[in-house]
Coordinates of C-alpha atoms in Angstrom, one line a residue:
X1 CA 4.0 -5.6 -10.6
X2 CA 2.8 -8.7 -8.7
X3 CA 5.3 -11.1 -7.3
X4 CA 4.2 -14.4 -5.8
X5 CA 6.2 -16.3 -3.2
X6 CA 5.6 -19.7 -1.9
X7 CA 6.8 -21.0 1.5
X8 CA 6.5 -24.4 2.9
X9 CA 4.9 -24.9 6.3
X10 CA 7.7 -25.1 8.9
X11 CA 5.9 -24.6 12.2
X12 CA 3.3 -26.7 13.9
X13 CA 0.7 -25.0 16.0
X14 CA 2.5 -26.0 19.2
X15 CA 5.8 -24.6 17.9
X16 CA 4.1 -21.4 16.9
X17 CA 2.7 -21.0 20.4
X18 CA 6.0 -21.7 22.0
X19 CA 7.7 -19.2 19.7
X20 CA 5.1 -16.5 20.5
X21 CA 5.7 -17.1 24.2
X22 CA 9.5 -17.1 24.0
X23 CA 9.6 -14.0 21.7
X24 CA 7.2 -12.0 23.8
X25 CA 4.7 -11.6 21.0
X26 CA 1.9 -13.1 22.9
X27 CA -1.4 -13.5 21.1
X28 CA -2.3 -10.5 19.0
X29 CA -5.3 -9.5 16.9
X30 CA -6.4 -6.4 15.1
X31 CA -8.8 -5.7 18.0
X32 CA -6.5 -6.2 21.0
X33 CA -3.1 -5.9 22.5
X34 CA -0.9 -8.9 23.4
X35 CA -2.6 -11.2 25.9
X36 CA 0.6 -11.3 28.0
X37 CA 1.8 -7.8 28.8
X38 CA 5.0 -7.8 30.9
X39 CA 5.4 -4.8 33.2
X40 CA 8.1 -2.5 31.9
X41 CA 9.6 0.9 32.5
X42 CA 7.2 3.7 31.7
X43 CA 8.2 6.4 29.1
X44 CA 6.7 9.9 29.3
X45 CA 6.8 12.1 26.2
X46 CA 6.5 15.6 27.5
X47 CA 6.0 19.0 26.0
X48 CA 4.3 17.8 22.9
X49 CA 1.5 19.1 20.7
X50 CA -0.8 16.1 20.6
X51 CA -2.7 15.1 17.4
X52 CA -4.7 12.2 18.7
X53 CA -5.8 10.8 15.3
X54 CA -9.5 11.8 15.6
X55 CA -9.1 14.9 13.4
X56 CA -9.9 17.1 16.3
X57 CA -7.9 20.2 17.3
X58 CA -4.4 19.5 18.7
X59 CA -3.7 20.2 22.3
X60 CA -0.5 20.5 24.4
X61 CA 0.3 17.6 26.8
X62 CA 2.1 14.5 27.5
X63 CA 1.8 10.8 26.6
X64 CA 2.9 7.9 28.9
X65 CA 3.6 4.6 27.4
X66 CA 4.3 1.3 29.1
X67 CA 4.6 -2.4 28.1
X68 CA 3.8 -1.5 24.5
X69 CA 0.6 0.4 25.3
X70 CA -0.5 4.0 25.8
X71 CA -1.1 4.3 29.5
X72 CA -2.2 8.0 29.8
X73 CA -2.6 11.1 27.7
X74 CA -2.9 14.7 29.0
X75 CA -1.4 16.8 31.7
X76 CA 0.5 14.0 33.5
X77 CA 2.2 14.0 36.8
X78 CA 5.6 12.4 37.0
X79 CA 6.0 8.7 38.0
X80 CA 9.0 7.4 39.8
X81 CA 11.5 5.7 37.5
X82 CA 9.9 6.6 34.2
X83 CA 12.1 7.7 31.3
X84 CA 11.2 11.3 30.2
X85 CA 11.5 12.4 26.6
X86 CA 11.2 16.1 25.9
X87 CA 9.3 16.5 22.6
X88 CA 10.4 20.2 22.3
X89 CA 7.0 21.4 21.3
X90 CA 6.8 19.1 18.2
X91 CA 3.7 17.3 17.0
X92 CA 3.0 13.9 18.4
X93 CA 0.6 11.6 16.5
X94 CA -0.3 8.0 16.2
X95 CA 2.1 6.1 13.9
X96 CA 1.0 6.2 10.3
X97 CA -0.8 3.1 8.9
X98 CA 0.0 2.4 5.3
X99 CA -3.0 0.7 3.9
X100 CA -1.5 -0.1 0.5
X101 CA 2.1 -1.1 0.9
X102 CA 4.8 -3.2 -0.7
X103 CA 7.3 -2.5 2.1
X104 CA 6.8 -6.1 3.3
X105 CA 8.9 -7.4 0.4
X106 CA 12.5 -7.6 1.6
X107 CA 11.9 -7.2 5.3
X108 CA 14.0 -10.3 6.0
X109 CA 17.0 -8.6 4.6
X110 CA 16.1 -5.1 5.8
X111 CA 14.2 -5.6 9.1
X112 CA 14.9 -2.0 10.2
X113 CA 12.5 -0.9 7.4
X114 CA 14.2 2.5 7.0
X115 CA 11.9 3.5 4.0
X116 CA 8.9 3.1 6.3
X117 CA 10.0 4.2 9.7
X118 CA 11.9 7.3 8.4
X119 CA 8.5 8.7 7.2
X120 CA 6.6 7.8 10.4
X121 CA 5.0 4.5 9.2
X122 CA 4.5 2.0 12.0
X123 CA 2.1 -0.5 10.3
X124 CA 2.2 -1.7 6.7
X125 CA -0.7 -3.5 5.0
X126 CA 0.6 -5.9 2.3
X127 CA -0.9 -8.6 0.1
X128 CA -1.9 -5.9 -2.4
X129 CA -2.8 -5.8 -6.1
X130 CA -3.9 -9.4 -5.9
X131 CA -0.5 -10.7 -4.8
X132 CA 0.2 -12.3 -1.3
X133 CA 2.2 -15.1 0.3
X134 CA 0.5 -18.5 0.2
X135 CA -0.3 -19.9 2.6
X136 CA -0.4 -16.7 4.7
X137 CA 0.0 -18.6 7.9
X138 CA 3.5 -19.5 6.9
X139 CA 4.4 -15.9 6.0
X140 CA 3.1 -14.8 9.4
X141 CA 5.1 -17.5 11.2
X142 CA 8.3 -16.3 9.4
X143 CA 7.6 -12.7 10.5
X144 CA 7.1 -13.8 14.1
X145 CA 10.3 -15.8 14.0
X146 CA 12.3 -12.8 12.9
X147 CA 10.3 -9.6 13.7
X148 CA 10.9 -6.4 11.8
X149 CA 10.8 -2.9 13.1
X150 CA 7.2 -2.4 11.9
X151 CA 3.9 -4.1 12.3
X152 CA 2.6 -6.1 9.3
X153 CA -1.0 -7.0 8.3
X154 CA -2.0 -8.7 5.0
X155 CA -4.8 -9.3 2.7
X156 CA -5.1 -12.6 0.8
X157 CA -4.4 -12.0 -2.9
X158 CA -6.9 -13.1 -5.5
X159 CA -4.2 -13.3 -8.2
X160 CA -2.1 -15.6 -6.0
X161 CA -5.1 -17.9 -5.3
X162 CA -5.9 -17.9 -9.1
X163 CA -2.3 -18.7 -10.0
X164 CA -2.3 -21.6 -7.5
X165 CA -5.5 -23.1 -8.8
X166 CA -5.3 -22.4 -12.6
X167 CA -1.5 -22.5 -13.0
X168 CA -0.4 -21.4 -16.5
X169 CA -3.8 -21.9 -17.9
X170 CA -5.1 -18.6 -16.4
X171 CA -6.1 -16.7 -19.6
X172 CA -9.8 -17.7 -19.3
X173 CA -12.8 -17.7 -16.9
X174 CA -12.5 -20.0 -13.9
X175 CA -14.9 -22.9 -13.6
X176 CA -17.2 -23.4 -10.6
X177 CA -14.9 -26.1 -9.3
X178 CA -11.9 -23.8 -9.6
X179 CA -13.7 -21.0 -7.8
X180 CA -14.5 -23.4 -5.0
X181 CA -10.8 -24.4 -4.8
X182 CA -9.8 -20.7 -4.6
X183 CA -12.5 -20.2 -1.9
X184 CA -10.9 -22.9 0.2
X185 CA -7.5 -21.3 0.0
X186 CA -9.0 -18.0 0.8
X187 CA -10.8 -19.4 3.8
X188 CA -7.5 -20.8 5.1
X189 CA -5.8 -17.3 4.7
X190 CA -8.8 -15.7 6.5
X191 CA -8.5 -18.2 9.3
X192 CA -4.8 -17.3 9.6
X193 CA -5.8 -13.6 10.0
X194 CA -5.9 -12.1 6.5
X195 CA -7.8 -8.8 6.6
X196 CA -9.8 -9.8 3.6
X197 CA -9.5 -10.2 -0.2
X198 CA -7.3 -8.0 -2.4
X199 CA -7.5 -8.0 -6.2
X200 CA -5.3 -6.6 -8.9
X201 CA -7.8 -6.8 -11.8
X202 CA -5.6 -4.8 -14.2
X203 CA -2.8 -7.5 -13.9
X204 CA -2.3 -11.1 -14.9
X205 CA -3.9 -13.4 -13.8
X206 CA -6.7 -11.3 -12.3
X207 CA -7.5 -9.5 -15.5
X208 CA -9.0 -12.7 -17.0
X209 CA -11.4 -13.3 -14.1
X210 CA -15.1 -12.7 -14.5
X211 CA -16.9 -10.3 -12.1
X212 CA -18.9 -13.3 -10.9
X213 CA -15.7 -15.0 -9.8
X214 CA -14.6 -12.0 -7.8
X215 CA -18.0 -11.6 -6.2
X216 CA -18.0 -15.2 -5.1
X217 CA -14.7 -14.8 -3.5
X218 CA -15.6 -11.5 -1.9
X219 CA -18.6 -13.2 -0.4
X220 CA -16.3 -15.7 1.3
X221 CA -14.3 -12.8 2.8
X222 CA -17.5 -11.1 3.8
X223 CA -18.8 -14.1 5.7
X224 CA -15.6 -14.1 7.7
X225 CA -15.9 -10.4 8.6
X226 CA -13.2 -9.4 6.1
X227 CA -12.9 -6.5 3.7
X228 CA -12.2 -6.0 0.0
X229 CA -9.5 -3.8 -1.5
X230 CA -8.8 -3.5 -5.2
X231 CA -6.5 -2.2 -7.8
X232 CA -9.6 -1.9 -10.1
X233 CA -9.9 -3.5 -13.5
X234 CA -9.0 -0.3 -15.3
X235 CA -7.6 3.1 -14.1
X236 CA -8.0 4.7 -17.6
X237 CA -9.9 3.4 -20.6
X238 CA -12.6 1.5 -18.8
X239 CA -12.4 3.5 -15.6
X240 CA -16.1 4.1 -15.0
X241 CA -17.0 0.4 -15.6
X242 CA -14.3 -0.6 -13.1
X243 CA -15.6 1.7 -10.5
X244 CA -19.1 0.3 -11.1
X245 CA -17.7 -3.2 -10.7
X246 CA -16.2 -2.3 -7.3
X247 CA -19.5 -0.8 -6.1
X248 CA -21.4 -3.9 -7.3
X249 CA -19.1 -6.2 -5.3
X250 CA -20.1 -4.2 -2.2
X251 CA -23.7 -4.2 -3.1
X252 CA -23.9 -7.9 -3.9
X253 CA -21.9 -9.1 -0.8
X254 CA -22.3 -6.4 1.8
X255 CA -18.5 -6.3 2.2
X256 CA -16.7 -3.0 2.7
X257 CA -14.9 -2.1 -0.5
X258 CA -11.8 0.1 -1.0
X259 CA -10.4 1.6 -4.2
X260 CA -6.6 1.2 -4.1
X261 CA -4.5 4.3 -4.9
X262 CA -7.4 6.1 -6.4
X263 CA -6.6 8.2 -9.4
X264 CA -7.8 9.7 -12.7
X265 CA -5.0 8.5 -14.9
X266 CA -6.0 9.5 -18.4
X267 CA -6.1 12.8 -20.2
X268 CA -9.8 12.6 -20.9
X269 CA -10.5 11.8 -17.2
X270 CA -8.7 14.9 -15.9
X271 CA -11.0 17.2 -14.0
X272 CA -13.5 14.4 -13.3
X273 CA -12.9 14.2 -9.6
X274 CA -16.3 15.7 -8.8
X275 CA -18.0 13.2 -11.0
X276 CA -16.1 10.3 -9.4
X277 CA -16.8 11.4 -5.8
X278 CA -20.5 11.9 -6.6
X279 CA -20.7 8.3 -7.8
X280 CA -18.9 7.1 -4.7
X281 CA -21.1 9.2 -2.4
X282 CA -24.2 7.8 -4.1
X283 CA -23.0 4.3 -3.4
X284 CA -22.4 5.2 0.3
X285 CA -25.9 6.7 0.5
X286 CA -27.2 3.4 -0.8
X287 CA -25.5 1.7 2.2
X288 CA -22.4 0.4 0.4
X289 CA -19.3 1.0 2.6
X290 CA -17.0 2.3 -0.1
X291 CA -13.7 4.1 0.6
X292 CA -10.3 4.8 -1.0
X293 CA -6.7 5.4 -0.4
X294 CA -4.3 7.6 -2.3
X295 CA -0.6 8.4 -2.6
X296 CA 0.6 12.0 -3.1
X297 CA 2.2 11.9 -6.6
X298 CA 1.0 12.6 -10.1
X299 CA 2.8 9.6 -11.5
X300 CA 2.3 5.9 -11.1
X301 CA 4.7 2.9 -11.4
X302 CA 3.9 -0.4 -13.0
X303 CA 4.9 -2.7 -15.9
X304 CA 4.9 -1.6 -19.5
X305 CA 2.4 -4.4 -20.2
X306 CA -0.3 -3.0 -18.0
X307 CA -0.9 -0.3 -20.7
X308 CA -2.2 -2.9 -23.0
X309 CA -5.5 -4.2 -21.4
X310 CA -6.3 -6.6 -24.3
X311 CA -2.7 -8.0 -23.9
X312 CA -2.0 -7.6 -27.6
X313 CA 1.4 -6.1 -27.2
X314 CA 1.9 -5.7 -31.0
X315 CA -1.2 -3.5 -31.4
X316 CA -0.1 -0.1 -32.8
X317 CA -3.4 1.5 -31.9
X318 CA -3.1 0.5 -28.2
X319 CA 0.5 1.7 -28.2
X320 CA -0.3 5.0 -29.7
X321 CA -3.1 5.5 -27.2
X322 CA -0.7 4.7 -24.4
X323 CA 1.8 7.4 -25.5
X324 CA -0.8 10.1 -26.1
X325 CA -3.7 9.5 -23.7
X326 CA -2.1 7.7 -20.7
X327 CA 1.1 9.8 -20.7
X328 CA 3.6 11.2 -23.1
X329 CA 7.0 9.8 -24.2
X330 CA 8.8 12.6 -22.2
X331 CA 6.8 11.7 -19.1
X332 CA 7.4 7.9 -19.2
X333 CA 10.5 7.1 -17.3
X334 CA 11.9 3.6 -17.6
X335 CA 13.7 3.1 -14.2
X336 CA 14.3 -0.6 -14.6
X337 CA 15.1 -2.4 -17.9
X338 CA 17.3 -5.5 -17.7
X339 CA 17.2 -6.5 -21.4
X340 CA 19.2 -3.3 -22.2
X341 CA 20.6 -2.0 -19.0
X342 CA 21.7 1.2 -20.7
X343 CA 18.0 2.2 -21.1
X344 CA 17.4 2.2 -17.3
X345 CA 16.8 5.8 -16.1
X346 CA 15.9 7.1 -19.6
X347 CA 12.5 8.3 -20.8
X348 CA 10.6 6.6 -23.6
X349 CA 11.3 9.7 -25.7
X350 CA 15.1 9.4 -25.3
X351 CA 15.0 5.6 -25.9
X352 CA 12.9 6.3 -29.0
X353 CA 15.6 8.7 -30.3
X354 CA 18.4 6.2 -29.6
X355 CA 16.5 3.4 -31.4
X356 CA 15.4 5.6 -34.3
X357 CA 11.7 4.5 -34.0
X358 CA 8.6 6.5 -33.1
X359 CA 7.5 6.2 -29.4
X360 CA 4.6 3.9 -30.1
X361 CA 6.8 1.4 -31.9
X362 CA 9.5 1.8 -29.3
X363 CA 7.0 0.8 -26.6
X364 CA 6.0 -2.3 -28.6
X365 CA 9.7 -3.2 -29.1
X366 CA 10.6 -2.7 -25.4
X367 CA 7.8 -5.1 -24.3
X368 CA 8.9 -7.7 -26.9
X369 CA 12.5 -7.6 -25.6
X370 CA 11.3 -7.8 -22.0
X371 CA 9.2 -10.8 -22.7
X372 CA 12.1 -12.6 -24.4
X373 CA 14.3 -11.8 -21.4
X374 CA 11.6 -13.0 -19.0
X375 CA 11.3 -16.3 -20.9
X376 CA 15.1 -16.7 -20.8
X377 CA 15.4 -16.1 -17.1
X378 CA 12.4 -18.4 -16.3
X379 CA 13.9 -21.2 -18.4
X380 CA 17.1 -20.9 -16.4
X381 CA 15.2 -21.2 -13.2
X382 CA 15.7 -17.6 -12.2
X383 CA 13.4 -14.9 -10.8
X384 CA 11.7 -13.2 -13.7
X385 CA 10.1 -10.5 -11.7
X386 CA 11.5 -7.0 -12.0
X387 CA 12.6 -7.3 -15.7
X388 CA 11.2 -3.9 -16.5
X389 CA 9.2 -1.0 -15.1
X390 CA 7.7 2.3 -16.0
X391 CA 7.0 5.5 -14.1
X392 CA 4.4 7.6 -16.0
X393 CA 3.0 11.0 -15.2
X394 CA -0.8 10.7 -15.7
X395 CA -2.6 12.6 -13.0
X396 CA -3.1 16.3 -12.2
X397 CA -2.4 18.0 -8.9
X398 CA -6.0 19.5 -8.8
X399 CA -7.5 16.0 -9.1
X400 CA -5.1 14.6 -6.5
X401 CA -6.0 17.3 -3.9
X402 CA -9.7 16.9 -4.5
X403 CA -9.6 13.1 -4.1
X404 CA -7.4 13.6 -1.0
X405 CA -10.0 15.8 0.7
X406 CA -12.9 13.3 0.3
X407 CA -13.8 12.3 3.9
X408 CA -13.5 8.6 3.0
X409 CA -10.0 8.8 1.5
X410 CA -7.0 7.8 3.7
X411 CA -3.4 8.0 2.8
X412 CA -1.0 5.2 1.6
X413 CA 2.3 4.9 -0.2
X414 CA 2.1 1.9 -2.6
X415 CA 5.8 2.0 -1.9
X416 CA 8.6 -0.4 -1.4
X417 CA 11.8 -0.7 0.7
X418 CA 14.0 -0.4 -2.4
X419 CA 11.6 0.8 -5.0
X420 CA 12.3 3.1 -8.0
X421 CA 9.3 5.3 -7.2
X422 CA 9.9 8.0 -4.5
X423 CA 6.6 7.2 -2.8
X424 CA 8.4 4.4 -1.0
X425 CA 10.4 6.9 1.1
X426 CA 8.6 10.1 0.8
X427 CA 4.8 9.8 0.8
X428 CA 3.8 11.0 4.3
X429 CA 6.4 13.8 4.7
X430 CA 5.3 15.0 1.2
X431 CA 1.7 15.1 2.4
X432 CA 2.5 16.9 5.6
X433 CA 5.0 19.3 4.0
X434 CA 3.8 20.0 0.5
X435 CA 0.1 19.3 0.6
X436 CA -0.7 20.5 4.2
X437 CA 1.9 23.2 4.9
X438 CA 2.6 24.5 1.5
X439 CA -0.6 24.0 -0.5
X440 CA -3.1 24.2 2.4
X441 CA -5.0 21.3 0.9
X442 CA -6.3 20.4 4.4
X443 CA -5.5 20.9 8.0
X444 CA -2.7 19.1 9.8
X445 CA -5.2 17.4 12.1
X446 CA -7.2 16.1 9.1
X447 CA -4.0 14.8 7.4
X448 CA -3.0 13.0 10.6
X449 CA -6.6 11.5 10.8
X450 CA -6.3 10.2 7.3
X451 CA -2.9 8.7 8.0
X452 CA -4.0 7.0 11.3
X453 CA -7.5 6.4 12.7
X454 CA -9.3 6.6 9.3
X455 CA -6.7 4.3 7.8
X456 CA -7.1 1.8 10.6
X457 CA -10.9 1.9 10.2
X458 CA -10.7 1.3 6.5
X459 CA -8.7 -2.0 6.9
X460 CA -10.3 -3.2 10.1
X461 CA -7.5 -2.6 12.6
X462 CA -9.0 -1.4 15.9
X463 CA -6.1 -1.5 18.4
X464 CA -4.0 1.4 17.0
X465 CA -4.4 4.6 15.0
X466 CA -5.4 6.9 18.0
X467 CA -3.6 8.3 21.0
X468 CA -5.9 7.0 23.7
X469 CA -5.2 4.9 26.8
X470 CA -5.3 1.2 26.2
X471 CA -4.3 1.2 22.5
X472 CA -0.9 0.1 21.1
X473 CA 1.9 2.6 21.6
X474 CA 2.7 3.3 17.9
X475 CA 3.7 7.0 17.7
X476 CA 5.5 9.5 15.5
X477 CA 7.0 12.8 16.7
X478 CA 7.6 15.3 13.9
X479 CA 8.1 19.0 13.1
X480 CA 5.2 20.4 11.1
X481 CA 7.4 23.4 10.1
X482 CA 10.2 21.4 8.5
X483 CA 8.9 18.0 7.6
X484 CA 9.4 17.4 3.9
X485 CA 10.2 14.6 1.4
X486 CA 13.5 14.5 -0.5
X487 CA 13.1 11.4 -2.6
X488 CA 12.8 11.9 -6.4
X489 CA 12.7 9.7 -9.5
X490 CA 16.4 10.4 -9.9
X491 CA 17.1 9.6 -6.2
X492 CA 14.1 7.6 -5.0
X493 CA 15.6 6.3 -1.8
X494 CA 16.6 9.6 -0.2
X495 CA 15.3 9.9 3.4
X496 CA 12.9 12.7 4.3
X497 CA 13.6 15.2 7.1
X498 CA 11.4 16.4 10.0
X499 CA 10.5 13.0 11.4
X500 CA 12.2 13.2 14.8
X501 CA 11.2 9.9 16.5
X502 CA 9.1 6.9 15.9
X503 CA 7.9 4.3 18.4
X504 CA 6.4 0.9 17.5
X505 CA 4.7 -1.0 20.3
X506 CA 6.4 1.3 22.8
X507 CA 9.9 0.8 21.5
X508 CA 11.9 3.6 19.7
X509 CA 12.7 2.4 16.1
X510 CA 13.7 5.8 14.5
X511 CA 15.6 8.6 16.3
X512 CA 17.7 11.5 15.1
X513 CA 17.8 10.5 11.5
X514 CA 18.6 6.8 11.9
X515 CA 17.0 3.5 12.8
X516 CA 17.7 2.4 16.3
X517 CA 18.0 -1.3 15.5
X518 CA 14.9 -2.3 17.6
X519 CA 12.6 -4.8 16.0
X520 CA 9.3 -4.7 18.0
X521 CA 7.0 -5.2 15.0
X522 CA 4.1 -7.6 15.3
X523 CA 1.8 -9.5 12.9
X524 CA -1.7 -7.9 13.0
X525 CA -4.4 -10.4 12.4
X526 CA -8.1 -10.0 11.7
X527 CA -9.8 -11.8 14.6
X528 CA -11.6 -15.0 13.7
X529 CA -15.3 -14.4 13.0

């Protein structure tokens, strides 16, 4: 679900510069390290099995880090005064880069970011599904004023731009003047360092936009050297048309395009991974730079309303389709439901039994109650986000593994710091433990590549994601034999095991099963074109 936040500008350019100098952040971009690099004590991580992020074979060796950067990799001779960490033969890799994340929400209250660092994530990319802070410059300033444990990069959200320009009158096509106004807001976000444009075309208000509107805004991002990432217009009924729309955006503008959390989320789509990848490969052969990210679960989380693409929430045909084709009543968990708190944690099937109505009608009734509650909270001036949610099983493991293996798919979480979906705490250990070690879906080197260098490439971050001298010292030390997720839908915030240590910009943020309290995270900006 999209949540929009507005912050007033509190920092002048001079104040921001002074803040950066005092805090030691320096000047940072996605293509370089801090301009000011104070000399610090070196750390040498010895006796490691190095997975450098390239996808190549691992090798034994050491990594030396100093002043937030990787200084040397290989068979290293000791240096006087350096701090030596014995890796004990564990795997050492670049920190994981989560290209579709909601871990940015709540960082002010939880700057240690346990959900992220406990699974090896060192960089989160937010501003997803069309929702971002506006203006982004203010959000970045707030992060720099109170740094978290992790690095943060952001897209500019189309839905947020649309909401600002169209207000409550968003259930229509935008005019040329309104698209121009959105373009100016987008340009400001791009100047502030946004990675590009993110859309959530299955959500309000983006669902009402025309393809032409999105293309025009994507062209603005392309001119600035940005990228496009999208929760596409449909992940079920109109899936193929939505994929074609994404490809056409790349064709028309030349911008790199990425499918957010790629999935085949409808019964009649199951087994169509080959067909989907053939279409994406054909687009790449045409010269369109299309890619995807994926999280390792067969169930998604969103709002109940997203299952009604025509936004007619009383339509019995759409409701019946949702409970038969998109999922089943037994496989629809309602983790959050404030109108009737007793329903939280129950399946749609169980709620249907309690209410004495069939599942399709129950779904209609739950949405009506949620809308009434949302209107009540809004009228009282409260936060109407998070009124309800659904976790629905819609995908097959066979499709997930095939989409994972596509050379142009990287990994993500789509998770949050305190979310109801286990992906927020468990995605990367689940990939390494279940899909790599247990299922043999791919090699460990390939999984690390998809979590690091490939992820960095897909979002335009060039100064991290590989273990090579000169890049940022974001690292994760883990045990390939024991790493595993423990988060479930019943206990979604249970910490994984097997992640031994995590460094962000050279500072240890996770060690021996707990955050260290260090907050060395930085804002990662796309450099100005």
